[in-house]
Amino acid sequence: MNKNLSYTFVGLTLVAALWASCSDKKPKSGRTDTASSGVISFASDESFSPIIEEEREVFEKIQCKGNAELKPIYTSESEGITKLLKSEVYLMISARNFKEEERQSLIDRGLTPLAMILAFDGLSLIQNKENTDSCITVADIRRILNGEVTKWSDIYPGSKKGEITVVFDNKKSSAVHYVEDSILGGKSIANPNVAAVQTSAEVINYVEKTPGAIGIIGSNWLDDKRGDGSVARNRNIRTMSVTKLDKATPSNSRKPDQYYIYSQEYPLIRTIYALVTDPRRGLPWGFAHFLESPRGQMIIFQTGYMLPYRGDIRLKSIHVNEE
């Protein structure tokens, strides 16, 4: 029997990014790092740590040929931004841009804040595989977060999974800020059954053991290739499908794959930035530009989930005949 199946793939042709040379002038701070050498710390939202670790390894070993060492500080969005504003670090990987007052404060201190868009990320909802109700609307997510809905049966009549527990990676995380700003319209989460752990790995562990939970994590954790206990692959969890429509069905709901981020059919999309304040244009500046370079963007593309910002996206439909 012949079956005509149509598959849509996302292809990427990268566009070259401009690189500039750094100044050799040694500042009063005593820093001696350049755009491709030295030792420096930087901050990153913890939810992006899988992809940033891949990027860091390639940058240090291949791009800088072993002459650079980057020390990442994986933390919450709020704490990372605070470190940046205090000049404890000069690079922060964040899910938001500078606020206007932050930008002006940096300018008043003689710094030049720079925000580089790196990628688009689908904020992912994960659940225990025992829970078969895997499609959900944005409206129902809002109802859960504002406390209107507390049980699975309130959304799916007949469900016996009991209370819904929503789990975030951190109280000050970008995921919390996203749902409060983009889903709740600036209001705080009101559901009493909300838990905040410390890391995305702990969210995955919690959901794997709790059939009634919904975990909210960055999509790059869905296929973390580092091989430690934090990988979501082959765990007792699944990714929920989400729709903007009033009723969620398998046919109208989408998962945070690259194609559905590109087409904007997946509704929970956030922008990832490299926030740079480096007055020297040294190693933090060099790493940020590597992240938006063709090689850095290809690493993002190869996740299969995050969509790189720079590149010529090409879609191809392939028809396969199966016997």
CSV table of C-alpha atoms in Angstrom, one decimal:
chain,number,residue,atom,x,y,z
A,1,MET,CA,0.0,0.0,0.0
A,2,ASN,CA,1.3,3.4,-1.0
A,3,LYS,CA,1.0,6.3,1.4
A,4,ASN,CA,1.9,9.9,0.4
A,5,LEU,CA,3.5,11.6,3.4
A,6,SER,CA,4.5,15.2,3.3
A,7,TYR,CA,7.3,16.4,5.6
A,8,THR,CA,8.4,20.0,6.1
A,9,PHE,CA,11.9,20.7,7.0
A,10,VAL,CA,13.6,23.9,8.1
A,11,GLY,CA,16.8,24.7,6.2
A,12,LEU,CA,19.3,27.4,7.0
A,13,THR,CA,21.8,29.3,4.9
A,14,LEU,CA,23.8,31.4,7.2
A,15,VAL,CA,24.7,35.0,6.5
A,16,ALA,CA,28.1,36.2,7.5
A,17,ALA,CA,28.3,38.5,10.5
A,18,LEU,CA,30.8,41.3,10.8
A,19,TRP,CA,33.8,41.0,13.1
A,20,ALA,CA,35.8,44.0,14.3
A,21,SER,CA,39.2,44.1,15.9
A,22,CYS,CA,39.6,44.9,19.6
A,23,SER,CA,41.6,47.7,21.1
A,24,ASP,CA,45.1,46.9,22.4
A,25,LYS,CA,45.0,49.7,24.9
A,26,LYS,CA,45.2,48.4,28.5
A,27,PRO,CA,42.5,50.0,30.6
A,28,LYS,CA,42.8,51.1,34.2
A,29,SER,CA,40.9,48.0,35.3
A,30,GLY,CA,44.1,46.0,34.5
A,31,ARG,CA,42.2,43.7,32.0
A,32,THR,CA,44.4,42.2,29.4
A,33,ASP,CA,41.9,40.0,27.5
A,34,THR,CA,41.3,40.5,23.8
A,35,ALA,CA,38.4,39.4,21.7
A,36,SER,CA,40.0,36.0,21.3
A,37,SER,CA,42.3,35.5,24.3
A,38,GLY,CA,42.4,35.8,28.1
A,39,VAL,CA,40.2,34.7,31.0
A,40,ILE,CA,36.9,36.4,31.8
A,41,SER,CA,33.5,35.6,33.5
A,42,PHE,CA,30.1,36.2,32.0
A,43,ALA,CA,26.5,35.6,33.1
A,44,SER,CA,23.8,33.7,31.4
A,45,ASP,CA,20.2,32.8,32.2
A,46,GLU,CA,20.4,29.2,33.5
A,47,SER,CA,17.7,28.1,31.2
A,48,PHE,CA,20.0,28.6,28.2
A,49,SER,CA,23.0,26.7,29.7
A,50,PRO,CA,22.9,23.6,27.4
A,51,ILE,CA,23.3,25.6,24.2
A,52,ILE,CA,25.7,28.2,25.8
A,53,GLU,CA,27.9,25.3,27.0
A,54,GLU,CA,28.1,24.0,23.4
A,55,GLU,CA,28.9,27.5,22.1
A,56,ARG,CA,31.5,28.1,24.8
A,57,GLU,CA,33.4,24.9,24.1
A,58,VAL,CA,33.6,25.6,20.3
A,59,PHE,CA,34.6,29.2,20.9
A,60,GLU,CA,37.4,28.3,23.4
A,61,LYS,CA,38.8,25.3,21.6
A,62,ILE,CA,38.3,26.1,17.9
A,63,GLN,CA,37.7,29.8,17.5
A,64,CYS,CA,40.3,30.9,20.0
A,65,LYS,CA,42.5,27.8,19.6
A,66,GLY,CA,42.8,27.3,23.4
A,67,ASN,CA,43.9,30.9,24.1
A,68,ALA,CA,40.7,31.9,25.9
A,69,GLU,CA,38.8,30.7,29.0
A,70,LEU,CA,35.2,31.8,29.7
A,71,LYS,CA,33.8,31.2,33.1
A,72,PRO,CA,30.0,31.1,33.0
A,73,ILE,CA,27.8,32.1,35.8
A,74,TYR,CA,24.5,30.4,35.3
A,75,THR,CA,21.9,32.2,37.3
A,76,SER,CA,18.4,33.8,37.2
A,77,GLU,CA,17.6,36.5,34.8
A,78,SER,CA,17.3,39.1,37.6
A,79,GLU,CA,20.6,38.3,39.2
A,80,GLY,CA,22.4,38.2,35.9
A,81,ILE,CA,21.2,41.6,34.9
A,82,THR,CA,22.2,43.0,38.3
A,83,LYS,CA,25.7,41.7,37.8
A,84,LEU,CA,25.8,43.3,34.4
A,85,LEU,CA,24.6,46.7,35.7
A,86,LYS,CA,27.2,46.6,38.5
A,87,SER,CA,29.9,45.8,36.0
A,88,GLU,CA,30.7,42.5,37.7
A,89,VAL,CA,30.4,41.0,34.3
A,90,TYR,CA,30.3,42.6,30.8
A,91,LEU,CA,28.1,40.0,29.1
A,92,MET,CA,24.7,38.6,30.0
A,93,ILE,CA,22.7,36.1,27.9
A,94,SER,CA,19.1,37.0,28.6
A,95,ALA,CA,15.5,36.6,27.4
A,96,ARG,CA,15.0,40.3,27.5
A,97,ASN,CA,16.5,43.5,26.2
A,98,PHE,CA,17.8,46.4,28.4
A,99,LYS,CA,15.1,48.4,30.0
A,100,GLU,CA,15.3,52.1,29.1
A,101,GLU,CA,16.4,53.2,32.6
A,102,GLU,CA,19.1,50.5,32.6
A,103,ARG,CA,20.4,51.6,29.3
A,104,GLN,CA,20.5,55.3,30.4
A,105,SER,CA,22.2,54.4,33.7
A,106,LEU,CA,25.0,52.6,31.7
A,107,ILE,CA,25.3,55.5,29.3
A,108,ASP,CA,25.6,57.9,32.2
A,109,ARG,CA,28.6,55.9,33.5
A,110,GLY,CA,30.3,56.1,30.1
A,111,LEU,CA,29.4,52.6,28.9
A,112,THR,CA,27.8,51.7,25.6
A,113,PRO,CA,25.1,49.1,26.1
A,114,LEU,CA,24.7,46.8,23.1
A,115,ALA,CA,21.9,44.2,22.7
A,116,MET,CA,22.4,41.5,20.0
A,117,ILE,CA,19.5,39.3,19.1
A,118,LEU,CA,20.8,35.7,19.0
A,119,ALA,CA,17.8,33.4,18.6
A,120,PHE,CA,14.1,32.7,19.3
A,121,ASP,CA,13.2,30.1,21.9
A,122,GLY,CA,9.9,28.4,22.5
A,123,LEU,CA,9.1,28.3,26.2
A,124,SER,CA,8.2,24.6,26.7
A,125,LEU,CA,5.5,23.0,28.8
A,126,ILE,CA,6.4,19.5,30.0
A,127,GLN,CA,4.3,16.9,31.7
A,128,ASN,CA,4.6,13.3,33.1
A,129,LYS,CA,3.9,10.7,30.4
A,130,GLU,CA,1.2,9.2,32.6
A,131,ASN,CA,-0.9,12.3,31.9
A,132,THR,CA,-2.5,11.7,28.4
A,133,ASP,CA,-4.1,15.2,28.3
A,134,SER,CA,-1.2,16.7,26.3
A,135,CYS,CA,-2.9,19.6,24.4
A,136,ILE,CA,-3.7,22.9,26.0
A,137,THR,CA,-4.8,26.4,25.1
A,138,VAL,CA,-3.0,29.7,26.0
A,139,ALA,CA,-6.3,30.7,27.7
A,140,ASP,CA,-6.2,27.6,29.9
A,141,ILE,CA,-2.6,28.3,30.8
A,142,ARG,CA,-3.7,31.8,31.8
A,143,ARG,CA,-6.5,30.3,33.9
A,144,ILE,CA,-4.1,28.0,35.7
A,145,LEU,CA,-1.6,30.7,36.4
A,146,ASN,CA,-4.2,33.2,37.8
A,147,GLY,CA,-5.8,30.6,40.0
A,148,GLU,CA,-9.1,30.1,38.2
A,149,VAL,CA,-8.2,26.5,37.5
A,150,THR,CA,-6.5,24.2,40.1
A,151,LYS,CA,-7.5,20.7,38.9
A,152,TRP,CA,-6.9,18.8,35.7
A,153,SER,CA,-10.6,17.9,35.6
A,154,ASP,CA,-11.4,21.6,35.4
A,155,ILE,CA,-9.9,21.6,31.9
A,156,TYR,CA,-10.3,17.9,30.9
A,157,PRO,CA,-13.5,16.5,32.4
A,158,GLY,CA,-13.0,13.0,33.6
A,159,SER,CA,-9.3,13.4,34.4
A,160,LYS,CA,-8.2,11.8,37.6
A,161,LYS,CA,-4.8,13.5,37.9
A,162,GLY,CA,-5.9,15.7,40.7
A,163,GLU,CA,-4.4,19.1,41.4
A,164,ILE,CA,-2.2,20.9,38.8
A,165,THR,CA,1.2,21.9,40.1
A,166,VAL,CA,3.1,24.4,37.9
A,167,VAL,CA,6.9,24.2,38.4
A,168,PHE,CA,9.4,26.9,37.4
A,169,ASP,CA,13.2,26.8,37.5
A,170,ASN,CA,13.5,29.8,39.8
A,171,LYS,CA,11.3,32.5,41.3
A,172,LYS,CA,13.3,35.2,39.5
A,173,SER,CA,13.7,33.3,36.2
A,174,SER,CA,13.0,34.6,32.7
A,175,ALA,CA,10.2,31.9,32.5
A,176,VAL,CA,8.3,33.6,35.4
A,177,HIS,CA,8.8,37.0,33.9
A,178,TYR,CA,7.6,35.8,30.5
A,179,VAL,CA,4.3,34.3,31.8
A,180,GLU,CA,3.6,37.3,34.0
A,181,ASP,CA,4.3,39.8,31.2
A,182,SER,CA,3.1,37.9,28.1
A,183,ILE,CA,0.4,35.6,29.4
A,184,LEU,CA,-1.0,37.4,32.5
A,185,GLY,CA,-0.7,40.9,31.1
A,186,GLY,CA,1.7,42.2,33.8
A,187,LYS,CA,0.0,40.5,36.7
A,188,SER,CA,1.6,38.2,39.2
A,189,ILE,CA,1.0,34.4,39.3
A,190,ALA,CA,-1.9,33.8,41.7
A,191,ASN,CA,-2.2,30.0,41.7
A,192,PRO,CA,-1.2,28.7,45.1
A,193,ASN,CA,0.0,25.4,43.5
A,194,VAL,CA,3.1,26.9,42.0
A,195,ALA,CA,6.5,25.6,42.9
A,196,ALA,CA,9.9,27.1,42.2
A,197,VAL,CA,13.0,24.9,42.4
A,198,GLN,CA,16.5,26.1,41.5
A,199,THR,CA,17.4,24.8,38.0
A,200,SER,CA,15.8,23.5,34.8
A,201,ALA,CA,17.2,20.1,35.6
A,202,GLU,CA,15.2,20.1,38.8
A,203,VAL,CA,12.1,21.0,37.0
A,204,ILE,CA,12.5,17.9,34.7
A,205,ASN,CA,13.2,15.7,37.7
A,206,TYR,CA,10.1,17.0,39.5
A,207,VAL,CA,7.8,16.5,36.5
A,208,GLU,CA,9.2,13.0,35.9
A,209,LYS,CA,8.1,12.0,39.4
A,210,THR,CA,4.8,13.9,39.6
A,211,PRO,CA,1.9,12.9,37.2
A,212,GLY,CA,-0.1,16.1,38.0
A,213,ALA,CA,2.7,18.6,37.3
A,214,ILE,CA,3.4,21.0,34.4
A,215,GLY,CA,7.0,22.1,34.1
A,216,ILE,CA,8.0,25.3,32.3
A,217,ILE,CA,11.5,25.3,30.8
A,218,GLY,CA,13.5,26.6,27.8
A,219,SER,CA,13.2,24.4,24.7
A,220,ASN,CA,16.9,23.8,24.5
A,221,TRP,CA,16.6,21.5,27.5
A,222,LEU,CA,14.4,19.1,25.5
A,223,ASP,CA,17.6,17.6,23.8
A,224,ASP,CA,20.4,18.5,26.1
A,225,LYS,CA,23.4,16.7,24.6
A,226,ARG,CA,25.7,17.0,27.6
A,227,GLY,CA,24.9,13.5,28.8
A,228,ASP,CA,24.3,14.2,32.5
A,229,GLY,CA,21.2,13.6,34.6
A,230,SER,CA,19.6,16.8,33.4
A,231,VAL,CA,18.8,15.7,29.9
A,232,ALA,CA,15.1,15.6,29.0
A,233,ARG,CA,15.6,13.0,26.3
A,234,ASN,CA,14.5,9.5,27.1
A,235,ARG,CA,12.9,10.6,30.4
A,236,ASN,CA,9.4,9.9,31.7
A,237,ILE,CA,8.1,13.3,30.3
A,238,ARG,CA,6.5,14.6,27.2
A,239,THR,CA,6.2,18.1,25.7
A,240,MET,CA,2.7,19.5,25.6
A,241,SER,CA,1.2,21.0,22.5
A,242,VAL,CA,-0.2,24.5,22.7
A,243,THR,CA,-2.7,26.5,20.7
A,244,LYS,CA,-3.9,30.1,20.5
A,245,LEU,CA,-7.4,28.9,19.7
A,246,ASP,CA,-10.2,28.5,22.1
A,247,LYS,CA,-10.2,24.7,22.1
A,248,ALA,CA,-7.1,22.5,22.0
A,249,THR,CA,-7.0,19.5,19.6
A,250,PRO,CA,-4.1,17.5,18.3
A,251,SER,CA,-4.6,19.0,14.8
A,252,ASN,CA,-4.5,22.7,15.9
A,253,SER,CA,-1.9,22.5,18.7
A,254,ARG,CA,1.9,22.8,18.2
A,255,LYS,CA,5.1,21.9,20.0
A,256,PRO,CA,8.1,24.3,20.2
A,257,ASP,CA,9.9,22.9,17.1
A,258,GLN,CA,11.9,25.2,14.8
A,259,TYR,CA,9.3,25.2,12.1
A,260,TYR,CA,6.5,26.2,14.4
A,261,ILE,CA,8.6,28.9,15.9
A,262,TYR,CA,9.4,30.2,12.4
A,263,SER,CA,5.8,30.2,11.3
A,264,GLN,CA,4.7,31.6,14.7
A,265,GLU,CA,2.2,28.8,15.1
A,266,TYR,CA,3.7,28.0,18.5
A,267,PRO,CA,2.4,30.8,20.7
A,268,LEU,CA,5.0,30.9,23.5
A,269,ILE,CA,8.0,32.5,21.8
A,270,ARG,CA,10.7,34.6,23.4
A,271,THR,CA,13.7,36.4,22.0
A,272,ILE,CA,17.2,35.6,23.3
A,273,TYR,CA,19.7,38.5,23.6
A,274,ALA,CA,23.4,38.9,24.2
A,275,LEU,CA,23.6,42.1,26.4
A,276,VAL,CA,27.1,43.6,26.2
A,277,THR,CA,28.6,46.5,28.2
A,278,ASP,CA,32.3,45.7,27.5
A,279,PRO,CA,34.2,49.0,27.2
A,280,ARG,CA,37.3,47.2,26.1
A,281,ARG,CA,35.8,45.1,23.4
A,282,GLY,CA,37.6,42.2,24.8
A,283,LEU,CA,36.6,38.6,25.4
A,284,PRO,CA,33.0,39.2,26.5
A,285,TRP,CA,32.5,41.2,23.3
A,286,GLY,CA,34.3,38.6,21.2
A,287,PHE,CA,32.2,35.7,22.5
A,288,ALA,CA,29.0,37.7,22.0
A,289,HIS,CA,29.9,38.3,18.3
A,290,PHE,CA,30.8,34.6,18.0
A,291,LEU,CA,27.3,33.7,19.1
A,292,GLU,CA,25.8,35.8,16.2
A,293,SER,CA,28.5,34.6,13.7
A,294,PRO,CA,27.7,31.9,11.1
A,295,ARG,CA,29.4,29.2,13.2
A,296,GLY,CA,27.6,30.3,16.4
A,297,GLN,CA,24.3,30.5,14.7
A,298,MET,CA,24.7,27.0,13.2
A,299,ILE,CA,25.2,25.6,16.6
A,300,ILE,CA,21.9,27.1,17.6
A,301,PHE,CA,20.2,25.8,14.5
A,302,GLN,CA,21.5,22.2,15.2
A,303,THR,CA,19.5,22.1,18.5
A,304,GLY,CA,16.4,21.5,16.4
A,305,TYR,CA,14.4,23.6,18.8
A,306,MET,CA,15.9,27.1,19.0
A,307,LEU,CA,15.7,29.3,15.9
A,308,PRO,CA,18.8,31.3,15.0
A,309,TYR,CA,18.2,35.0,14.3
A,310,ARG,CA,20.8,35.4,11.5
A,311,GLY,CA,20.3,33.3,8.4
A,312,ASP,CA,18.3,32.7,5.3
A,313,ILE,CA,15.6,30.3,6.3
A,314,ARG,CA,14.5,28.0,3.5
A,315,LEU,CA,11.5,25.6,3.8
A,316,LYS,CA,11.4,22.3,1.8
A,317,SER,CA,8.5,19.9,1.5
A,318,ILE,CA,9.5,16.3,0.8
A,319,HIS,CA,7.0,13.7,-0.3
A,320,VAL,CA,7.8,10.1,0.7
A,321,ASN,CA,6.1,7.0,-0.7
A,322,GLU,CA,5.9,4.2,1.8
A,323,GLU,CA,5.1,0.6,0.7
